[in-house]
Coordinates of C-alpha atoms and ligand atoms in Angstrom, one line a residue:
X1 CA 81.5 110.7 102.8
X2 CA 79.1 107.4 103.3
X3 CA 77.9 106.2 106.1
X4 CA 76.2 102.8 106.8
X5 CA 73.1 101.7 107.2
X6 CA 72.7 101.7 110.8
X7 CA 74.0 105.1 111.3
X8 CA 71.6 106.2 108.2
X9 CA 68.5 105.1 110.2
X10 CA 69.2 106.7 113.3
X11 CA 69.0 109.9 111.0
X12 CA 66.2 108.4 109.8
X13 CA 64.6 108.0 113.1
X14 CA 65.5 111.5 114.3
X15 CA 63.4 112.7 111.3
X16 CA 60.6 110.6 111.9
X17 CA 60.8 108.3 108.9
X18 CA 59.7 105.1 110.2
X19 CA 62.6 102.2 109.8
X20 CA 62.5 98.4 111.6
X21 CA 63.4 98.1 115.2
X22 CA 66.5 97.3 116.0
X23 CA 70.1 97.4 117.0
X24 CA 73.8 97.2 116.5
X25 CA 76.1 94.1 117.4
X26 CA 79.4 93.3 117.3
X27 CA 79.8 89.8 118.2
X28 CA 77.8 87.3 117.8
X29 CA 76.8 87.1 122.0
X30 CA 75.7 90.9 121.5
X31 CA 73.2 89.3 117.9
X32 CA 71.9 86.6 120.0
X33 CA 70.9 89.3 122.6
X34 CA 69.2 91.9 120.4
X35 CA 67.3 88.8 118.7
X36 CA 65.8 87.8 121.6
X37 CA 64.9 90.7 123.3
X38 CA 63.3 91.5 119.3
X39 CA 62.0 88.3 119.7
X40 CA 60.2 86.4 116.2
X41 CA 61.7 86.7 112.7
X42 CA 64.5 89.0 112.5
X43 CA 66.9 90.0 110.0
X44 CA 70.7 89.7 110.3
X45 CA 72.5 92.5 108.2
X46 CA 76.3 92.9 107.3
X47 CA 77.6 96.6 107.8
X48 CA 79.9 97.3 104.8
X49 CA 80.0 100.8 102.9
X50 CA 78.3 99.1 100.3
X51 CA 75.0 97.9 98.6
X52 CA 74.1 94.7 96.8
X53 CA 74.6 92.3 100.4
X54 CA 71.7 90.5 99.8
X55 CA 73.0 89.1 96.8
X56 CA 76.8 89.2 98.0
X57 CA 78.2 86.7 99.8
X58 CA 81.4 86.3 101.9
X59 CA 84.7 85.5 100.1
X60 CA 85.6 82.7 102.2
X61 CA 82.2 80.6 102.0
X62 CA 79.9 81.5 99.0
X63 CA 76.6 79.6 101.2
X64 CA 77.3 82.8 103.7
X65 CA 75.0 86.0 102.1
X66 CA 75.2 89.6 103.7
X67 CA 71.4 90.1 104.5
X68 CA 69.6 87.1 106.1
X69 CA 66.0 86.6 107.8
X70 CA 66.3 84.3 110.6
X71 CA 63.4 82.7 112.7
X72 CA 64.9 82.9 115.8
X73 CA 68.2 84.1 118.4
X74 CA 70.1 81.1 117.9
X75 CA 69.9 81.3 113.9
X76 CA 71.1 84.8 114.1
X77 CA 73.5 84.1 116.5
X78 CA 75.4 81.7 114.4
X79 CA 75.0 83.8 111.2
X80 CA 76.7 86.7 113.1
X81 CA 79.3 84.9 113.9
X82 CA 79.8 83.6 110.3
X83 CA 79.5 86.7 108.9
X84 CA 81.9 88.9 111.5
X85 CA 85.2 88.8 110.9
X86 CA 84.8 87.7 107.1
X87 CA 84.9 89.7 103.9
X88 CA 81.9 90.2 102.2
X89 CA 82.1 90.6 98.4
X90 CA 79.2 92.2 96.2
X91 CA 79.0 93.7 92.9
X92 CA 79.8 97.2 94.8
X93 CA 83.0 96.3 97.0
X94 CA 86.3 95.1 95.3
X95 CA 86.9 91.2 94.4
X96 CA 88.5 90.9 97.3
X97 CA 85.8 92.0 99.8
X98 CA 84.9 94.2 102.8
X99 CA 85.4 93.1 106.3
X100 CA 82.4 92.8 108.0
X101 CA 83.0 94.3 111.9
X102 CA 79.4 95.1 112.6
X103 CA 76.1 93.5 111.8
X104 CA 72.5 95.0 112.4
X105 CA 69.6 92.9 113.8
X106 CA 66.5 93.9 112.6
X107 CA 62.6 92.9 113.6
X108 CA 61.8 91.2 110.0
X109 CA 59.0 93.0 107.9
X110 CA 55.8 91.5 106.2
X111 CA 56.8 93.0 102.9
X112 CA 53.8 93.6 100.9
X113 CA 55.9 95.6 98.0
X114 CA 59.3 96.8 97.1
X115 CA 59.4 100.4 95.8
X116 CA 62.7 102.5 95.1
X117 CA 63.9 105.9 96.1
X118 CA 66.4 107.9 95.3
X119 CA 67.9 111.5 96.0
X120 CA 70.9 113.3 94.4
X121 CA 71.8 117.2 93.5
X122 CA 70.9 117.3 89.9
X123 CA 73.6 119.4 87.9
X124 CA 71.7 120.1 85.0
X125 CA 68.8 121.6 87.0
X126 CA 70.4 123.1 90.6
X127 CA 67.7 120.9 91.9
X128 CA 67.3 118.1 94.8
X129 CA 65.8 115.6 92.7
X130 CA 63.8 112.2 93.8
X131 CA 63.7 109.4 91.8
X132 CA 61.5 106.9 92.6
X133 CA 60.1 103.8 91.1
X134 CA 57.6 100.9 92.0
X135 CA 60.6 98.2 91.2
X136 CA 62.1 98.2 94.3
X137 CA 64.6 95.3 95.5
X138 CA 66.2 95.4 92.0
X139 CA 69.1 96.9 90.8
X140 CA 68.3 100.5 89.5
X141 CA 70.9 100.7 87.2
X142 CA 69.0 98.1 85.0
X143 CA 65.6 99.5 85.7
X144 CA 67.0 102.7 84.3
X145 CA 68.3 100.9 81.4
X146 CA 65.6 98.6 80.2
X147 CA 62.5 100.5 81.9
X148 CA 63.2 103.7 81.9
X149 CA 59.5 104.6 81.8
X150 CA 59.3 103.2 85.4
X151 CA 61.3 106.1 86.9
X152 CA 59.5 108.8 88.0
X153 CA 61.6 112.0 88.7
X154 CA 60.5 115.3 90.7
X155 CA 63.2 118.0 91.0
X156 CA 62.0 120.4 94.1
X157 CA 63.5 124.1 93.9
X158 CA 65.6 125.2 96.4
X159 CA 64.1 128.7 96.7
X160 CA 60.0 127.2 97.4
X161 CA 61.4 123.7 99.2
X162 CA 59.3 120.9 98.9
X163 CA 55.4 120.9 99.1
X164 CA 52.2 118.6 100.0
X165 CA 51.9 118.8 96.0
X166 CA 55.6 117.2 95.2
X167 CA 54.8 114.7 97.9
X168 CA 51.7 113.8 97.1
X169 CA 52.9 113.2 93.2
X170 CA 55.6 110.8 93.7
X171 CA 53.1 108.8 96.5
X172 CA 50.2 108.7 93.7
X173 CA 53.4 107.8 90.9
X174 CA 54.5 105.1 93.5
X175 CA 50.5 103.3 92.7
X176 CA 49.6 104.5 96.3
X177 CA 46.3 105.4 98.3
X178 CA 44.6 106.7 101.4
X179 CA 46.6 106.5 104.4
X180 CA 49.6 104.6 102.6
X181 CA 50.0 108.1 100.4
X182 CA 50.1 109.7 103.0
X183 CA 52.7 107.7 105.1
X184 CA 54.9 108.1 101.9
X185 CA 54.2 112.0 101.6
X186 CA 55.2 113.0 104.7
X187 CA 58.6 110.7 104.4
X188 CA 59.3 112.7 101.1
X189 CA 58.7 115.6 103.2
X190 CA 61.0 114.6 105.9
X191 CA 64.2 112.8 103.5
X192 CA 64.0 116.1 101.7
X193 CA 64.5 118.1 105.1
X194 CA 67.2 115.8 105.9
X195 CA 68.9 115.7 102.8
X196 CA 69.3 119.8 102.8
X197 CA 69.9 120.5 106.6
X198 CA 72.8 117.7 107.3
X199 CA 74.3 118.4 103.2
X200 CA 73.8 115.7 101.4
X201 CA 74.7 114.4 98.2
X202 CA 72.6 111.5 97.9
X203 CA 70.0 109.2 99.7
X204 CA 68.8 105.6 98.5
X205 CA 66.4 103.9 100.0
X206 CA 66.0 100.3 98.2
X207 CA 63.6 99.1 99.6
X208 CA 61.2 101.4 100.7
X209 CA 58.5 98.8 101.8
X210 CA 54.8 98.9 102.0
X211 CA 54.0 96.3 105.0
X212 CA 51.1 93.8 104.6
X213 CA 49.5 96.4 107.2
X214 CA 49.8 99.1 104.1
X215 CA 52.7 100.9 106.7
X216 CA 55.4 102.5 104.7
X217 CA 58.9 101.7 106.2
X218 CA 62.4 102.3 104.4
X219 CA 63.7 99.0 104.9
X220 CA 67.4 99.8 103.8
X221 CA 69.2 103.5 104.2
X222 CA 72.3 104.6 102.1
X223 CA 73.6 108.0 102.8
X224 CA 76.6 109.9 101.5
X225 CA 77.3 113.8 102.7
X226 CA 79.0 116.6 100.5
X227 CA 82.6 116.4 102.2
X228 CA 83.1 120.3 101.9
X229 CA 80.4 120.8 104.1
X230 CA 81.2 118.8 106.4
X231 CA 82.8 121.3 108.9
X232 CA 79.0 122.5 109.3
X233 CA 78.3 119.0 110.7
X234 CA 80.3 117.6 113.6
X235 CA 77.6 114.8 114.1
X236 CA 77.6 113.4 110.4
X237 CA 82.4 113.7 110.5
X238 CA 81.3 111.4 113.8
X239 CA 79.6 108.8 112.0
X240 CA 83.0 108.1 109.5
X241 CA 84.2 105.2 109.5
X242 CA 87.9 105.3 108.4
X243 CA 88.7 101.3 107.9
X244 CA 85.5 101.0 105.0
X245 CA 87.7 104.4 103.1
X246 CA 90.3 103.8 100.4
X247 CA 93.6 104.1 103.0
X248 CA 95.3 105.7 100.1
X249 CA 92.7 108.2 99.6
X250 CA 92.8 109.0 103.4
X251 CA 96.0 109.5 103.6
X252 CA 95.9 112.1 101.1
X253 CA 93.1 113.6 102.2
X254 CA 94.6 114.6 105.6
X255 CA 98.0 115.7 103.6
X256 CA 95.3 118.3 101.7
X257 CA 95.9 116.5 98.5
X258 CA 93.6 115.5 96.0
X259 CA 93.7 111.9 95.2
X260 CA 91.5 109.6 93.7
X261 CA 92.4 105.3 92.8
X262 CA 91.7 104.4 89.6
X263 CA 92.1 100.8 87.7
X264 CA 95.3 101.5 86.1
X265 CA 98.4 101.1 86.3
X266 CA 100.2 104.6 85.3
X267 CA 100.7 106.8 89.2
X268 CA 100.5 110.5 88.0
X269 CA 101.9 113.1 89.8
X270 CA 100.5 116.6 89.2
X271 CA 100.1 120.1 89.7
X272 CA 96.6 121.8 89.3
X273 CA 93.3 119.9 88.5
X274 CA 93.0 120.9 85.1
X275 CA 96.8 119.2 84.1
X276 CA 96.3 115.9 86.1
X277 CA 92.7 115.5 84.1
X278 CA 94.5 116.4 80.9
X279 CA 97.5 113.4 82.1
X280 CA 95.0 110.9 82.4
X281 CA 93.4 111.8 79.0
X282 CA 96.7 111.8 77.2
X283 CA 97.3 108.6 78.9
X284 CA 94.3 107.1 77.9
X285 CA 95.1 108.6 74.3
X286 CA 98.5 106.8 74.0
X287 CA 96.5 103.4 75.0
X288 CA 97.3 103.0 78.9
X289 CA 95.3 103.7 82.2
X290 CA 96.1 106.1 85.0
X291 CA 96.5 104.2 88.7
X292 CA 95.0 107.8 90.3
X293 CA 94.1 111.1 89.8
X294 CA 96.2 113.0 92.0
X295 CA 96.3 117.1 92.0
X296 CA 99.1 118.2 94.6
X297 CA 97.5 121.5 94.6
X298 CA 98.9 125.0 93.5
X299 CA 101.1 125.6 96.4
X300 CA 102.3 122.0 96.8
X301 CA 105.2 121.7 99.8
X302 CA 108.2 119.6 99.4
X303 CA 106.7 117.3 102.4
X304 CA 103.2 117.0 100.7
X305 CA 104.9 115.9 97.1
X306 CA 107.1 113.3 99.0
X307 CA 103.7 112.3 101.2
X308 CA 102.1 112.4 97.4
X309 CA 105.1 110.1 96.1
X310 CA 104.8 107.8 98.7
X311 CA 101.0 107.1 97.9
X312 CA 101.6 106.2 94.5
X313 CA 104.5 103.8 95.6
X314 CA 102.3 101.9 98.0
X315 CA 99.9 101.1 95.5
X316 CA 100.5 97.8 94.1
X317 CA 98.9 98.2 90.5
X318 CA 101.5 101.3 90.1
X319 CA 104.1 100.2 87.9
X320 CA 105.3 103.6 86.3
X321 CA 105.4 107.0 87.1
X322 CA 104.8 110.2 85.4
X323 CA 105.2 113.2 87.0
X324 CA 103.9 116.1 85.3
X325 CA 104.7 119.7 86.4
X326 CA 103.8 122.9 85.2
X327 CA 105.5 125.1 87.6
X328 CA 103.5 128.7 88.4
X329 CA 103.1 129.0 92.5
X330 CA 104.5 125.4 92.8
X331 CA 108.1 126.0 92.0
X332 CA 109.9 122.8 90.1
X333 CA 112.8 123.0 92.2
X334 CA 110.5 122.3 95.4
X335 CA 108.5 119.7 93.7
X336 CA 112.1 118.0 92.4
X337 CA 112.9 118.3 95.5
X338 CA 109.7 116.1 97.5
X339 CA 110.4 113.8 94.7
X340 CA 113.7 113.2 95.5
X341 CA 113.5 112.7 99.2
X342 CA 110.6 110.4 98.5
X343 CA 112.1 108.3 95.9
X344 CA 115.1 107.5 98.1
X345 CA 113.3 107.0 101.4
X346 CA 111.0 104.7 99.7
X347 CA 113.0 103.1 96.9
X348 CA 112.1 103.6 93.5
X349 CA 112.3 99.7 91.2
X350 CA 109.8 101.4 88.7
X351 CA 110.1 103.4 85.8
X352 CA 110.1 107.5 86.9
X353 CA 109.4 109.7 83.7
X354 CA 109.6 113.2 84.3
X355 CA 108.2 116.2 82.4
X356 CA 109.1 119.7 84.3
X357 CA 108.1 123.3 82.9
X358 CA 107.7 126.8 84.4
X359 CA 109.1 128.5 87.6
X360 CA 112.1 127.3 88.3
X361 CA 112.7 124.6 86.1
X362 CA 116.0 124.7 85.3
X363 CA 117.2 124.7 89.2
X364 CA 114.0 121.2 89.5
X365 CA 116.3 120.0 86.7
X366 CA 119.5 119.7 88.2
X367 CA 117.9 118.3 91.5
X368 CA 116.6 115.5 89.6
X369 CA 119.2 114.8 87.0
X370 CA 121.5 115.1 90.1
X371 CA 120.0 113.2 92.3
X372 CA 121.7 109.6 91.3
X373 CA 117.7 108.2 90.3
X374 CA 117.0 106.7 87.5
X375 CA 114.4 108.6 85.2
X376 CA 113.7 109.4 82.2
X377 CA 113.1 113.0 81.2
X378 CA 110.3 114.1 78.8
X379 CA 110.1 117.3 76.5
X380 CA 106.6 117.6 76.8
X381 CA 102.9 116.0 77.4
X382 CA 102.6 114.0 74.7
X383 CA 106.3 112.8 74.5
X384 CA 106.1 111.5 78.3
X385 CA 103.1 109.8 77.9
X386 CA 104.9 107.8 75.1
X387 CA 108.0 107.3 77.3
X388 CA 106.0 105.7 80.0
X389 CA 103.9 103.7 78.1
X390 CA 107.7 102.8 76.3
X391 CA 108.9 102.3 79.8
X392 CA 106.2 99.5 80.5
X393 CA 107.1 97.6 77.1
X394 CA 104.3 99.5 75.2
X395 CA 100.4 100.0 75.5
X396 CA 98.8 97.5 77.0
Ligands
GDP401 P1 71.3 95.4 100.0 O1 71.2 94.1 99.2 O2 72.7 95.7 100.4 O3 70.7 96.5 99.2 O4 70.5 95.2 101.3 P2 68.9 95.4 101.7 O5 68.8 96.0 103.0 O6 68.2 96.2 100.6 O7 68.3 94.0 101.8 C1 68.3 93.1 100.6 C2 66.9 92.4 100.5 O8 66.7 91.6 101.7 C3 65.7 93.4 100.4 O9 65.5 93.8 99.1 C4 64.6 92.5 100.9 O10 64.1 91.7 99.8 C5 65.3 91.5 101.9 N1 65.0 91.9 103.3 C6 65.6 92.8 104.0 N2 64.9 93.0 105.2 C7 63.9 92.1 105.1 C8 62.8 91.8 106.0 O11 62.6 92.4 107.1 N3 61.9 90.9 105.7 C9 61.9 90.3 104.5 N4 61.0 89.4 104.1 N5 62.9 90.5 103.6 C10 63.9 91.4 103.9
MN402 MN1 69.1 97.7 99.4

């Protein structure tokens, strides 16, 4: 689950990892306000669940960017009120843009330098790791790419926690000294205590700034939290933000399902993990792209496949179906039977193929085939990935 960046620096604050002053508005009377009362240089910030809004810029005027430093309340004012309201595109959000509802005012910072850091549950290790780098500002996926020398990496062991030594490293990596280490230790210290007490799954600070003072400050926050452990964490389910979530994947979500959007155009229906990854291979093998992953889960209802259905019909890029079922605790029948219902509460103008084996198969069958929709049945995996690929005039 992410958060934004205003919410991440109140977490910040709580932990005592120095951020800017300053405050949330949501209309450009309420940025004029926290400007003044700032007073100076301040910095106007769009809050979208995404990165890159310095360099983004709204969809509806291209002049208008997501982060911009201001000299004074009547600057920020109006670039509140340009940005609010608007949808601000950036190499993170889709092409059409996120809605900008909130934007945080910021006392501006004498940057001296721009360093990166980064936080994420290593797989290969069980470790917390930090990343960190001395290019800061830039995108870290190119850094990684062309300068991969320039990351420095520290994975901290869960049973010994971090230590002054694995702070004090990745300060003395980051080109520090004296007190400026030591500012930068202690924040390790403190982002790794956060990270493991409120479950996350990753923390980005870029920037993490070293003032012209020689202060250390994290100058932008990006957090996202493990969702299954969210029910340990009442404040961080508090800080969601539904509207900036994928409505498709909310919705399924809350009916217990497991869906994810993809770029394609195939909507897979499927029982168990395992099949609905093997789907989207074999769909990929036959030359097409899956719209979603979507797992309905071993004990699938007939009210959670229509819900299931539904999703897939409401997405626009769906324009075939394949609904692959392996029947063991879901029974076909009951699946055949979701389907149905949904199908004809909805309206189905799309191509439906349909591969059914296991429990109960021959009873999902004759629900379908009976049913008066229009599908095409499929003998197997491989045969209905042809069909619907057939179905949408061949790969594309
Ligand atoms: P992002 O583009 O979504 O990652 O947003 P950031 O919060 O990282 O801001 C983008 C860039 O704006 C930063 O890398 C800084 O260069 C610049 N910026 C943000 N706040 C300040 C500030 O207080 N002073 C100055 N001079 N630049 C700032
Ligand atoms: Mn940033």
């Amino acid at each position: 689950m992410k958060i934004h960046e205003y919410q991440g620096k109140q977490l910040f604050r709580n932990y005592g990892i120095p951020v800017p002053d300053g405050e949330i508005a949501s209309n450009a009377e309420e940025a004029s306000a926290v400007a003044q009362k700032l007073g100076g240089t301040v910095v106007v910030k769009a809050q979208i669940h995404a990165g890159g809004r310095g360099k983004g810029h709204l969809t509806t005027n291209e002049d208008i960017r997501g982060v911009k430093v201001v000299n004074d309340a009547e600057s920020a004012k109006s670039h509140a009120a340009a940005l609010l309201g608007q949808p601000l595109r950036t190499h993170q959000t889709a092409t059409e843009g996120q809605k900008v509802k909130k934007v945080l005012i910021e006392k501006a910072s004498n940057i001296a330098s721009e360093l990166y850091v980064g936080m994420v549950l290593d797989r290969e290790t069980s470790q917390v790791t930090f990343m960190v780098s001395t290019e800061g500002g830039m995108d870290i996926e190119e850094v990684a790419a062309t300068q991969p020398e320039k990351i420095i990496r520290q994975g901290i062991d869960p049973a010994t926690g971090i230590s002054g030594f694995h702070a004090r490293k990745l300060a003395y990596g980051l080109g520090m000294e004296g007190t400026t280490a030591k500012q930068a230790a202690k924040i390790f210290i403190q982002l790794y205590k956060l990270f493991v007490e409120k479950d996350a799954s990753l923390v980005e600070i870029n920037p993490l700034i070293i003032t012209d003072a020689g202060d250390v400050m994290a100058l932008d926050a990006k957090l996202n939290f493990d969702t299954n452990a969210l029910y340990k964490h009442p404040d961080i389910v508090e800080l969601r933000d539904a509207d900036e979530e994928d409505d498709k994947e909310r919705i399924a979500n809350d009916a217990g399902l497991n869906y994810v959007s993809l770029d394609g155009n195939i909507g897979c229906l499927v029982n168990g993990a395992g099949l609905a990854m093997a789907t989207m291979d074999i769909i990929k093998h036959v030359g097409a792209a899956p719209a979603n992953f979507l797992d309905v889960g071993g004990g699938a209802t007939a009210e959670q496949v229509t819900k299931a259905f539904k999703i897939i019909l409401s997405d626009p890029n769906v324009k075939a179906i394949l609904v692959n079922i392996f029947g063991g605790i879901a029974k076909c029948d009951v699946i055949a039977d979701g389907v149905v219902v949904a199908a004809k509460e909805v309206g189905l103008d799309i191509p439906l193929v349909v591969r059914l084996e296991g429990t109960n198969v021959e009873a999902g069958k004759k629900i379908l085939y009976g049913s008066g929709l229009e599908l095409i049945p499929a003998d197997d995996m491989l045969d209905a990935a042809n069909k619907v690929v057939a179905s949408l005039g061949g790969a594309a």
